[in-house]
Amino acid sequence: MAGLRTVGAIVLTLVVLALLHTSIPLMVAGAMAAMAATFAITEKQVRGQAITLALGLPVALAAMSLGALLNDRIIAGDMFFVALIFGAVYSRRFGDRGMALGLIGFQVYFVSLFVHATVPTLPELFLTLAIAFVCSAVVRFTVVPETPRRTLGRLRKAFRARLAQLVATHVELMDAGPQELESVLDDLRRRTFRLHEAALMIQGRLEEGTRDAATAGLVQRRIADAEIAAERLGMLLLNARTAERTDTLTLHLPDAPVPATVHRPQTEDEAIVTLRRDLQALSLLVARRAPDDRGTALAHVRNRLLGYRDEDNLPRASPAVQDAFRGLGEAARSVLGLRLALDGPQDESDDSPATTRSREEFDAEDLAIVGSEEREETEEDRTGLQRPTTRAAFQVAVGSTLAIIGGEFLSSQRWYWAVLTCWVVFLNTASTGEILVKGYRRLVGTVLGVVAGVALAGVVGNNTWIAFALVLLCIFGMFFTAPLSYALMSFFVTAMLGLLYTLLNTYSFSVLVLRIEETALGAACGIIAAVLVLPVHTDRRTDEQLGTVLVRLREVVSAAVEQLSGGPAVDLLGRARDLDTALDDLRASIQPLTHPITPLRVRRQTARYLVALLETSAYHARSLAATAELVPYSKTVAADPRLERAGRRIAHNIDVIVARVTEENAEGEVESGASIASMLEADGSAARQPGTVTSRVLRHLQRLDEGVVGIARPLDVPVAGRKGGKTG
């Protein structure tokens, strides 16, 4: 959508400028200004977007005026450019609006350098900028409007599509032979993660995209239920087709060994056939959006799947296969809840007792959500040079100064490419390692883009409109690939620049080679500045993020166990989403450690293993949170005060690990030993029946306990009382 919106703004700007018979340099300036005015604004509310766009025009006019005035004053111009860069980066501390205005100011000043703006051409440039901003507003608010509710609606559809893809992979998992299993497992991991990404994106839009807090809480709960049920179903299906219980880590670690396929007795063949059929039926339930299923076969299928939750018609099979059928019932229930939340009320005339019970549970949950209070969050406020925006502003200012000096030696006309690269490698990075990886990716994309630029320039020749059309394709490709690959985005940027040079009649192969040299110089200057000026080493950054993830994990587990033990109700799913967000930040911060160019292979394997353990622990924490939220109003989930003992041990172990990660001289040992179930049954109570909610809670707690102990080992945290066992 961002790509379509940006391309639309550029097209409309070019059409208006063409009707006014403006020159090619002005058309290029208008296109670049329209692009900056469109992509820089990222606020969610329409009113905020309009205000920022209105404020952006005077900022752009001022930047263009200063660019024209300082065009011939080398020293003064360079000093102002560095000051502008510092201000643009520092303005990020003021939120989306500050970041947008800083980007607009920088980009328009860059445009003034690109088109060699002068004082006599300022009136025409002012008109061009005004047209570009007006066209951007027209496209943003009328042609491709972006409102929080529309965006949330698209994300809901995307979540449904991701869920359908994941269920389809579940079907493939049951059909895959031993040689195909590894490939299907890769698909299962990837699609589970993409479903998780979609859930997080919805979480970020709920507050603005729904009419009230109750509706937001309802949608959040149904999305979380569907995500957890789908991920759990994948694990149960793996257990159903393997010789022994599959380690949870298998679902999160790409290098995990492929589980061995079990040779089942012939008596179970019928159950497996039924399981495949019901998985396909679940896929239909996910894909169908019509709210009225009365009298259809699909309604009867839904009733049958929901019956598995009540042990109705459960086939004779091994416990692992029966667990898979129970998981199917839970997944069908989550799909029903998702449809009720997204599609509204549905006909109930064909409901079975199991379906009626599910609807009653949803009604009780809805009442609890409506009556709950919104939680409040506090954030640590850093000051001075500790603030990331301040540190980045100083770093990029120093790096840009070095890039200007070095760029002038390479070319007195196009030195600003080195500055642009230095600026870009600092965006959305927080450590020296991230800047190094980003600079490397930009250089690779630039080299490939130069090759493409040479080819495209030869094809275009002197045909202006073909060149503009290819520029638009490159811009769309730039936005479309930005979340996927920074190297690909850099490729499209460089190819676009080759076409722009063709339009300005300044294209040559030497110019594109100079582009590579300036890019390498800018990346090097950025890395030097990151290393020498207020450096944030990758180890320090990852330790901070790891500590945050562990603290969030402790909060979720402790609150869930407290509620499962009979404590007061709290917003557990909100805390679980905070854990997911922190885990996403950790994934980003360890990219320098897991990148293929990293020479330290042992550290790379350790980092991947740690993240996989944390993802596994987060999965069990989410499942615990979802189960705990049923306690206040469910007839099947009852509080058990004995669970508090297990929660204390897990919380203690996490606290010890956090202390060792954040403090060099911290002491303490991680407790291990007896299983969670044996701890709870020490008072002589009866063993828990498999397949019950209580046994599921115990399994999640046991896996969390094992996972936390597993996290301690690669971090060199002492483990006391260990009696062996497998880490999950």
XYZ file of C-alpha atoms in Angstrom:
728
model
C 0.000 0.000 0.000
C 2.876 2.370 0.734
C 4.305 1.603 -2.691
C 0.985 2.222 -4.443
C 0.445 5.446 -2.532
C 3.923 6.739 -3.358
C 3.748 5.769 -7.023
C 0.293 7.337 -7.281
C 1.545 10.621 -5.812
C 4.483 10.684 -8.230
C 2.308 9.899 -11.259
C -0.186 12.634 -10.405
C 2.665 15.110 -9.835
C 4.254 14.250 -13.187
C 0.925 14.610 -15.009
C 0.289 18.054 -13.524
C 3.841 19.235 -14.243
C 3.659 17.864 -17.782
C 0.434 19.817 -18.396
C 2.273 22.949 -17.229
C 5.093 22.168 -19.704
C 7.799 22.218 -17.032
C 11.368 21.137 -17.751
C 12.733 17.669 -17.057
C 14.837 18.784 -14.033
C 11.728 20.274 -12.425
C 9.765 17.093 -13.118
C 12.525 15.064 -11.463
C 12.484 17.446 -8.482
C 8.690 17.177 -8.242
C 8.766 13.387 -8.392
C 11.379 13.153 -5.643
C 9.538 15.682 -3.476
C 6.255 13.790 -3.901
C 8.021 10.598 -2.891
C 9.475 12.238 0.229
C 6.150 13.836 1.188
C 4.411 10.474 0.921
C 6.744 7.916 2.479
C 7.976 10.156 5.324
C 4.543 10.427 6.977
C 3.740 7.306 9.000
C 1.180 8.544 11.538
C -1.861 6.322 11.975
C -4.615 8.902 12.400
C -5.794 10.804 9.324
C -5.898 14.103 11.201
C -2.293 13.682 12.290
C -1.237 12.862 8.727
C -2.899 16.027 7.425
C -1.232 18.224 10.048
C 2.203 16.750 9.370
C 1.769 17.122 5.618
C 0.740 20.769 6.068
C 3.775 21.428 8.263
C 6.021 19.581 5.830
C 5.482 22.050 2.984
C 7.086 25.078 4.732
C 9.901 22.801 5.928
C 10.454 21.695 2.330
C 10.374 25.286 1.030
C 12.921 26.335 3.651
C 15.201 23.396 2.824
C 15.024 24.153 -0.904
C 15.729 27.856 -0.305
C 18.782 27.129 1.836
C 19.985 24.575 -0.702
C 19.808 27.173 -3.475
C 21.432 29.894 -1.349
C 24.288 27.677 -0.192
C 24.840 25.955 -3.527
C 27.975 27.980 -4.305
C 29.216 28.307 -0.703
C 31.037 25.060 -0.143
C 32.089 25.385 3.504
C 28.878 27.035 4.690
C 26.777 24.565 2.687
C 28.613 21.569 4.100
C 28.299 22.865 7.666
C 24.583 23.438 7.224
C 24.129 19.980 5.686
C 25.766 18.367 8.725
C 23.601 20.464 11.065
C 20.504 19.501 9.079
C 21.418 15.820 9.309
C 21.937 16.110 13.065
C 18.564 17.812 13.469
C 16.774 15.301 11.240
C 18.044 12.354 13.283
C 17.561 14.088 16.636
C 13.964 14.959 15.718
C 13.053 11.270 15.924
C 12.763 11.686 19.690
C 9.592 13.737 19.080
C 7.706 10.802 17.610
C 6.331 10.137 14.141
C 5.773 13.820 13.347
C 9.284 14.865 14.305
C 10.755 12.020 12.301
C 8.611 12.881 9.256
C 9.555 16.572 9.265
C 13.226 15.689 9.683
C 13.069 13.283 6.743
C 11.288 15.834 4.546
C 13.851 18.517 5.349
C 16.780 16.205 4.588
C 15.294 14.737 1.414
C 14.298 18.084 -0.085
C 17.721 19.551 0.657
C 19.163 16.499 -1.080
C 16.855 17.190 -4.056
C 18.224 20.749 -4.237
C 21.729 19.312 -4.576
C 20.609 16.712 -7.099
C 18.960 19.219 -9.479
C 21.518 21.993 -8.756
C 18.971 24.482 -7.442
C 19.836 28.180 -7.765
C 18.211 31.353 -6.484
C 16.732 32.350 -9.899
C 14.981 28.968 -10.173
C 13.428 29.154 -6.696
C 9.976 30.406 -7.815
C 9.592 27.467 -10.190
C 10.916 25.070 -7.560
C 8.490 26.467 -4.966
C 5.588 25.860 -7.344
C 6.889 22.360 -8.050
C 7.101 21.552 -4.343
C 3.609 22.886 -3.707
C 2.220 20.752 -6.555
C 4.049 17.694 -5.219
C 2.624 18.134 -1.703
C -0.906 18.770 -2.984
C -0.735 15.688 -5.212
C 0.567 13.668 -2.290
C -2.396 14.832 -0.206
C -4.888 14.000 -2.961
C -3.564 10.465 -3.368
C -3.206 9.873 0.369
C -6.680 11.064 1.369
C -8.806 10.241 -1.692
C -7.197 7.830 -4.186
C -5.435 5.404 -1.814
C -6.785 6.432 1.581
C -5.201 5.045 4.710
C -7.339 5.040 7.820
C -6.719 2.939 10.937
C -9.985 1.070 10.408
C -9.228 0.239 6.759
C -5.711 -0.856 7.655
C -6.989 -3.056 10.473
C -9.540 -4.562 8.094
C -6.786 -5.516 5.644
C -4.716 -6.973 8.476
C -7.662 -9.088 9.606
C -7.977 -10.520 6.102
C -4.238 -11.129 6.036
C -4.403 -12.955 9.369
C -7.190 -15.165 8.074
C -5.169 -15.916 4.938
C -2.057 -16.728 7.012
C -4.138 -18.995 9.257
C -5.524 -20.817 6.202
C -1.985 -21.284 4.865
C -0.833 -22.712 8.190
C -3.741 -25.176 8.353
C -2.948 -26.224 4.775
C 0.610 -26.915 5.943
C -0.823 -29.058 8.746
C -2.518 -31.175 6.078
C 0.790 -31.451 4.197
C 2.483 -32.480 7.443
C 0.218 -35.502 7.794
C 0.725 -36.494 4.145
C 4.498 -35.916 3.962
C 6.800 -38.907 3.604
C 10.098 -39.228 5.499
C 12.029 -37.540 2.668
C 9.564 -34.635 2.446
C 9.257 -34.029 6.179
C 12.180 -31.608 6.495
C 10.808 -29.350 3.743
C 7.310 -29.406 5.258
C 8.766 -28.586 8.684
C 10.494 -25.533 7.191
C 7.141 -24.427 5.736
C 5.497 -25.023 9.103
C 8.057 -22.850 10.914
C 7.873 -20.071 8.324
C 4.077 -19.935 8.205
C 3.772 -20.116 11.987
C 6.115 -17.142 12.237
C 4.178 -15.220 9.562
C 0.933 -15.828 11.425
C 2.665 -14.478 14.521
C 3.813 -11.387 12.556
C 0.251 -10.741 11.374
C -1.014 -11.012 14.962
C 1.570 -8.471 16.134
C 0.639 -6.063 13.328
C -3.019 -6.284 14.339
C -2.026 -5.625 17.952
C -0.317 -2.410 16.853
C -3.460 -1.145 15.101
C -6.194 -2.167 17.526
C -6.312 1.002 19.596
C -6.836 3.305 16.599
C -8.731 0.873 14.356
C -11.604 -0.105 16.673
C -14.446 1.946 18.050
C -13.718 1.324 21.750
C -11.404 -0.497 24.143
C -13.856 -3.371 24.626
C -13.929 -4.158 20.908
C -10.141 -3.936 20.754
C -9.821 -6.346 23.684
C -12.282 -8.751 22.070
C -10.438 -8.841 18.745
C -7.089 -9.162 20.523
C -8.362 -12.153 22.494
C -9.777 -13.940 19.435
C -6.617 -13.346 17.398
C -4.468 -14.672 20.253
C -6.710 -17.731 20.672
C -6.440 -18.574 16.974
C -2.672 -18.091 16.895
C -2.052 -20.210 20.005
C -4.461 -22.962 18.915
C -2.875 -23.174 15.451
C 0.666 -23.326 16.851
C -0.359 -25.974 19.398
C -2.099 -28.018 16.707
C 1.143 -28.117 14.729
C 2.997 -29.543 17.731
C 0.281 -32.131 18.403
C 0.328 -33.263 14.772
C 4.106 -33.669 14.950
C 3.612 -35.822 18.043
C 0.910 -37.819 16.277
C 3.190 -38.852 13.417
C 6.474 -39.378 15.297
C 7.806 -42.222 17.428
C 8.116 -40.164 20.617
C 6.971 -36.814 21.978
C 8.465 -34.090 19.792
C 10.600 -31.470 21.494
C 8.956 -28.035 21.326
C 12.280 -26.660 20.135
C 11.725 -28.487 16.832
C 9.157 -25.852 15.876
C 11.510 -22.925 16.504
C 15.051 -24.048 15.655
C 15.755 -24.507 11.914
C 18.699 -26.813 12.672
C 16.673 -29.110 14.936
C 16.768 -32.799 13.914
C 13.798 -34.041 11.915
C 11.589 -36.273 14.089
C 11.476 -39.924 13.098
C 8.208 -41.170 11.626
C 6.462 -43.840 13.688
C 5.342 -47.160 12.195
C 1.750 -47.338 13.364
C -0.342 -50.470 13.768
C -2.995 -51.079 11.164
C -5.739 -50.408 13.725
C -4.742 -46.724 13.766
C -4.938 -46.217 10.005
C -8.619 -45.304 10.193
C -7.954 -42.684 12.867
C -5.182 -41.118 10.769
C -7.473 -41.000 7.727
C -10.144 -39.283 9.856
C -7.533 -36.849 11.158
C -6.524 -35.857 7.614
C -10.177 -35.400 6.626
C -10.912 -33.234 9.636
C -7.836 -31.087 8.985
C -9.171 -30.390 5.501
C -12.551 -29.541 7.049
C -10.820 -27.114 9.433
C -9.158 -25.485 6.420
C -12.614 -24.889 4.925
C -13.850 -23.399 8.201
C -10.956 -20.934 8.197
C -11.397 -19.907 4.560
C -15.201 -19.495 4.632
C -16.350 -15.981 5.578
C -20.122 -16.124 5.148
C -21.755 -15.672 8.563
C -24.717 -17.980 7.817
C -23.887 -21.712 7.747
C -27.405 -22.891 8.632
C -28.346 -26.147 6.962
C -24.944 -26.599 5.326
C -22.555 -29.526 5.615
C -19.968 -27.080 6.905
C -22.068 -26.388 10.015
C -22.207 -30.106 10.777
C -18.464 -30.399 10.251
C -17.935 -27.528 12.685
C -20.124 -29.298 15.246
C -18.162 -32.526 14.834
C -14.809 -30.807 15.290
C -15.999 -28.893 18.351
C -17.251 -32.182 19.805
C -13.679 -33.406 20.131
C -13.239 -30.909 22.982
C -15.872 -32.880 24.953
C -14.375 -36.263 23.969
C -17.338 -36.819 21.602
C -16.639 -39.498 18.969
C -12.947 -39.498 19.829
C -11.460 -42.375 17.761
C -9.644 -45.286 19.315
C -5.984 -44.476 18.877
C -2.789 -43.753 20.769
C -2.792 -40.858 23.288
C -0.732 -38.716 20.872
C -3.281 -39.132 18.063
C -6.165 -38.452 20.447
C -4.381 -35.283 21.596
C -4.263 -34.208 17.955
C -8.052 -34.589 17.715
C -8.468 -32.554 20.899
C -6.196 -29.923 19.365
C -8.455 -29.927 16.310
C -11.399 -29.201 18.575
C -9.565 -26.289 20.211
C -8.567 -24.936 16.790
C -12.178 -25.180 15.575
C -13.292 -23.307 18.689
C -10.760 -20.537 18.017
C -11.965 -20.270 14.403
C -15.561 -19.952 15.622
C -14.515 -17.202 18.031
C -12.579 -15.449 15.290
C -15.616 -15.466 13.002
C -17.876 -14.173 15.760
C -15.455 -11.308 16.467
C -14.788 -10.388 12.827
C -18.049 -11.310 11.045
C -20.616 -10.694 13.780
C -23.443 -12.927 15.131
C -24.282 -16.123 13.245
C -27.239 -18.504 13.016
C -27.378 -20.957 15.921
C -30.199 -23.280 14.807
C -27.852 -26.113 13.790
C -25.654 -25.934 16.888
C -24.724 -29.117 18.717
C -24.319 -29.116 22.525
C -20.539 -28.724 22.077
C -21.033 -25.695 19.811
C -23.561 -24.190 22.227
C -21.072 -24.590 25.073
C -18.392 -22.839 23.041
C -20.726 -19.924 22.318
C -21.608 -19.655 26.018
C -17.906 -19.529 26.871
C -17.413 -16.757 24.333
C -20.321 -14.794 25.813
C -18.808 -15.087 29.285
C -15.403 -14.002 28.000
C -16.954 -11.054 26.180
C -18.598 -9.839 29.368
C -15.296 -10.129 31.210
C -13.477 -8.198 28.490
C -16.084 -5.421 28.456
C -15.816 -5.069 32.226
C -12.044 -5.032 32.388
C -10.068 -1.861 32.861
C -7.404 -0.693 30.493
C -3.898 -1.341 31.690
C -1.329 1.403 32.008
C 2.218 1.143 30.813
C 5.276 3.095 31.857
C 8.460 3.425 29.880
C 11.908 4.187 31.100
C 12.853 7.684 30.049
C 16.499 8.028 29.220
C 18.157 11.413 29.210
C 21.177 13.092 27.709
C 23.618 11.090 25.627
C 22.006 7.841 26.811
C 18.973 8.597 24.659
C 19.280 6.609 21.381
C 18.204 9.546 19.208
C 20.833 11.853 20.722
C 23.567 9.272 20.342
C 22.570 8.507 16.743
C 22.449 12.219 15.901
C 26.046 12.728 17.034
C 27.189 9.562 15.277
C 25.575 10.384 11.946
C 26.826 13.982 12.127
C 30.417 12.804 12.556
C 29.999 10.130 9.899
C 28.483 12.638 7.460
C 31.359 15.061 8.039
C 33.822 12.312 7.146
C 31.691 11.383 4.129
C 31.619 14.987 2.894
C 35.411 15.297 3.160
C 36.039 11.967 1.469
C 33.274 12.489 -1.077
C 34.781 15.789 -2.199
C 37.999 13.959 -3.053
C 36.085 11.451 -5.161
C 33.809 13.979 -6.873
C 33.152 17.652 -6.268
C 29.785 17.283 -8.019
C 28.284 14.099 -6.489
C 29.854 13.865 -3.041
C 26.400 13.827 -1.490
C 25.913 10.146 -2.393
C 28.418 9.237 0.315
C 26.477 11.388 2.791
C 23.185 9.771 1.799
C 24.606 6.282 2.383
C 26.007 7.304 5.766
C 22.596 8.732 6.695
C 20.674 5.668 5.567
C 22.801 3.055 7.339
C 21.989 4.755 10.653
C 18.217 4.606 10.142
C 16.498 1.946 12.286
C 19.797 0.631 13.658
C 20.862 0.545 17.281
C 24.320 -1.065 17.426
C 27.644 -1.113 15.615
C 26.975 -4.610 14.289
C 23.624 -3.598 12.790
C 25.279 -0.648 11.027
C 28.006 -2.929 9.652
C 25.497 -5.422 8.261
C 23.314 -2.677 6.815
C 26.299 -0.998 5.136
C 27.336 -4.335 3.627
C 23.823 -4.976 2.290
C 23.602 -1.491 0.807
C 26.925 -1.942 -0.989
C 25.844 -5.302 -2.442
C 22.516 -3.871 -3.591
C 24.264 -0.838 -5.082
C 26.687 -2.950 -7.129
C 23.848 -5.041 -8.543
C 21.801 -1.883 -9.138
C 24.620 -0.346 -11.150
C 24.615 -3.365 -13.459
C 20.844 -3.032 -13.863
C 21.159 0.736 -14.375
C 23.595 0.206 -17.254
C 21.208 -2.225 -18.914
C 18.127 -0.035 -18.388
C 19.867 3.098 -19.643
C 20.769 1.280 -22.847
C 17.177 0.130 -23.324
C 15.585 3.511 -22.581
C 17.834 5.694 -24.711
C 16.209 9.110 -25.144
C 12.629 8.013 -24.469
C 11.574 10.170 -21.500
C 8.253 8.547 -20.651
C 9.603 4.998 -20.768
C 12.298 6.142 -18.352
C 9.691 7.656 -16.015
C 7.616 4.460 -16.198
C 10.634 2.356 -15.236
C 11.427 4.805 -12.432
C 7.927 4.235 -11.062
C 8.414 0.462 -11.214
C 11.698 0.818 -9.354
C 10.056 2.993 -6.689
C 7.291 0.448 -6.173
C 9.894 -2.328 -5.990
C 11.845 -0.262 -3.463
C 8.867 0.027 -1.107
C 7.618 -3.517 -1.690
C 10.995 -5.121 -0.908
C 12.004 -2.794 1.958
C 10.558 -5.079 4.706
C 11.988 -8.179 3.009
C 15.545 -7.319 2.008
C 17.578 -4.158 2.425
C 19.914 -5.305 -0.381
C 16.972 -5.598 -2.787
C 15.710 -2.179 -1.800
C 19.173 -0.703 -2.452
C 19.179 -2.448 -5.832
C 15.970 -0.706 -6.881
C 17.188 2.645 -5.526
C 20.386 2.481 -7.575
C 18.595 1.304 -10.715
C 16.175 4.219 -10.307
C 19.074 6.670 -9.991
C 20.595 5.401 -13.222
C 17.308 6.177 -14.958
C 17.120 9.630 -13.353
C 20.625 10.416 -14.610
C 19.443 9.350 -18.059
C 16.540 11.801 -17.816
C 18.905 14.591 -16.782
C 21.289 13.738 -19.632
C 24.114 13.181 -17.158
C 24.269 9.406 -17.434
C 27.529 7.587 -18.036
C 29.093 4.359 -16.901
C 31.680 6.306 -14.919
C 28.868 8.029 -13.005
C 27.478 4.690 -11.891
C 30.925 3.430 -10.917
C 31.319 6.611 -8.896
C 28.019 5.699 -7.222
C 29.602 2.440 -6.000
C 32.666 4.276 -4.718
C 30.588 6.879 -2.893
C 28.387 4.160 -1.385
C 31.394 2.232 -0.094
C 32.850 5.441 1.308
C 29.595 6.429 3.020
C 29.164 2.972 4.562
C 32.763 3.039 5.801
C 32.317 6.500 7.317
C 29.152 5.355 9.059
C 30.908 2.328 10.524
C 33.876 4.440 11.683
C 31.545 6.917 13.387
C 29.578 4.098 15.024
C 32.790 2.567 16.394
C 34.420 5.789 17.618
C 31.530 8.061 18.672
C 29.443 6.897 21.648
C 29.552 3.291 20.406
C 26.867 0.747 21.281
C 28.526 -2.621 20.875
C 26.430 -5.493 19.578
C 27.094 -7.549 22.721
C 25.799 -4.754 24.927
C 22.746 -4.220 22.751
C 21.860 -7.921 22.650
C 22.391 -8.250 26.403
C 19.968 -5.367 26.993
C 17.388 -6.905 24.679
C 17.888 -10.364 26.189
C 17.363 -8.940 29.662
C 14.173 -7.207 28.502
C 12.811 -10.420 26.955
C 13.519 -12.401 30.128
C 11.860 -9.747 32.310
C 8.781 -9.794 30.069
C 8.779 -13.606 30.170
C 8.883 -13.542 33.962
C 5.999 -11.058 34.092
C 3.790 -13.192 31.853
C 4.562 -16.501 33.578
C 4.251 -15.098 37.110
C 0.955 -13.355 36.363
C -0.459 -16.412 34.565
C 0.527 -18.793 37.366
C -0.884 -16.394 39.967
C -4.215 -16.287 38.136
C -4.185 -20.087 37.673
C -3.553 -20.341 41.419
C -6.626 -18.251 42.224
C -5.156 -14.753 42.146
C -6.796 -11.613 40.724
C -7.421 -11.255 36.999
C -5.004 -9.084 34.996
C -4.431 -8.328 31.318
C -2.345 -11.405 30.510
C -2.624 -11.253 26.728
C -1.408 -7.661 26.728
C 1.654 -8.745 28.692
C 2.161 -11.666 26.328
C 2.191 -9.229 23.391
C 4.784 -7.116 25.210
C 6.892 -10.277 25.415
C 6.430 -10.897 21.690
C 7.435 -7.329 20.853
C 10.573 -7.586 22.998
C 11.432 -10.888 21.323
C 11.093 -9.280 17.888
C 13.497 -6.538 18.988
C 15.962 -9.198 20.125
C 15.751 -10.953 16.759
C 16.652 -7.679 15.054
C 19.545 -6.955 17.406
C 21.184 -10.382 16.924
C 21.150 -10.192 13.124
C 24.839 -9.168 13.065
C 25.622 -12.341 15.040
C 23.562 -14.653 12.808
C 24.393 -13.081 9.441
C 26.296 -15.366 6.995
C 29.257 -12.941 6.892
C 29.805 -13.382 10.634
C 33.120 -15.248 11.060
C 32.300 -16.484 14.590
C 30.315 -19.628 13.799
C 30.051 -20.797 17.422
C 28.539 -17.471 18.506
C 26.144 -17.620 15.569
C 24.938 -21.091 16.563
C 24.645 -20.052 20.206
C 22.610 -16.948 19.310
C 20.240 -18.944 17.116
C 19.838 -21.587 19.811
C 19.088 -18.977 22.473
C 16.472 -17.258 20.315
C 14.858 -20.618 19.537
C 14.679 -21.420 23.264
C 13.149 -18.018 23.961
C 10.602 -18.479 21.159
C 9.687 -21.853 22.626
C 9.341 -20.330 26.101
C 7.242 -17.486 24.681
C 4.927 -20.020 23.021
C 4.350 -21.825 26.336
C 3.928 -18.490 28.136
C 1.273 -17.388 25.608
C -0.533 -20.697 26.043
C -0.458 -20.337 29.827
C -1.760 -16.776 29.566
C -4.628 -17.834 27.301
C -5.578 -20.677 29.662
C -5.296 -18.491 32.772
C -7.657 -15.893 31.318
C -10.377 -18.583 31.224
C -10.225 -19.176 34.982
C -12.663 -16.449 36.145
C -15.592 -17.647 34.000
C -14.863 -21.130 32.633
C -16.523 -24.334 33.847
C -13.615 -26.494 32.706
C -10.622 -24.519 34.033
C -10.362 -24.283 37.810
C -7.728 -22.546 39.921
C -5.132 -24.741 41.656
C -3.239 -23.013 44.509
C -0.401 -25.576 44.293
C 0.734 -24.127 40.962
C 2.192 -21.178 42.848
C 5.179 -23.323 43.885
C 6.084 -24.028 40.262
C 5.722 -20.375 39.370
C 8.116 -19.353 42.136
C 10.864 -21.657 40.876
C 10.562 -20.480 37.264
C 10.489 -16.812 38.356
C 13.555 -17.325 40.580
C 15.493 -18.952 37.746
C 14.650 -16.141 35.338
C 15.714 -13.540 37.919
C 19.091 -15.280 38.321
C 19.670 -15.301 34.556
C 18.656 -11.640 34.198
C 21.059 -10.665 36.971
C 23.921 -12.541 35.298
C 23.143 -10.944 31.923
C 22.858 -7.362 33.203
C 25.434 -7.427 36.038
C 28.978 -8.733 35.641
C 29.480 -9.775 39.278
C 26.000 -11.125 39.996
C 25.819 -14.418 41.874
C 23.192 -17.112 42.125
C 22.305 -20.511 40.706
C 19.439 -21.761 38.606
C 17.400 -24.380 40.458
C 16.690 -27.678 38.745
C 15.712 -31.158 39.835
C 12.215 -32.546 40.330
C 9.653 -32.104 37.562
C 6.780 -29.665 37.973
C 4.230 -32.479 38.187
C 6.172 -34.279 40.943
C 6.430 -31.016 42.876
C 2.646 -30.627 42.812
C 1.937 -34.264 43.630
C 4.259 -34.296 46.625
C 1.206 -33.987 48.876
C -0.099 -37.380 47.691
C -2.867 -36.144 45.377
C -3.922 -38.224 42.406
C -2.049 -37.977 39.104
C -3.517 -35.768 36.431
C -5.427 -37.407 33.617
C -3.895 -36.867 30.153
C -5.871 -34.633 27.826
C -7.286 -32.436 30.598
C -6.709 -28.700 30.968
C -4.736 -29.299 34.167
C -2.356 -31.705 32.440
C -1.898 -29.175 29.627
C -1.002 -26.459 32.151
C 1.510 -28.805 33.766
C 3.087 -29.594 30.387
C 3.478 -25.887 29.602
C 5.005 -25.231 33.027
C 7.342 -28.202 32.664
C 8.511 -27.045 29.234
C 9.002 -23.516 30.568
C 11.024 -24.836 33.484
C 13.209 -26.915 31.147
C 13.522 -24.046 28.675
C 14.710 -21.582 31.324
C 17.329 -24.087 32.507
C 18.350 -24.547 28.873
C 18.776 -20.780 28.472
C 21.095 -20.727 31.500
C 23.645 -23.177 30.046
C 24.942 -21.196 27.020
C 25.015 -18.065 29.193
C 27.319 -19.840 31.694
C 24.839 -19.484 34.557
C 25.412 -22.240 37.186
C 22.673 -24.863 37.445
C 22.142 -26.469 40.870
C 20.340 -29.695 41.612
C 20.352 -30.901 38.018
C 19.426 -34.592 37.667
C 19.485 -34.878 33.882
C 16.654 -34.661 31.460
C 15.885 -33.100 28.139
C 15.582 -29.395 27.539
C 12.358 -28.475 25.753
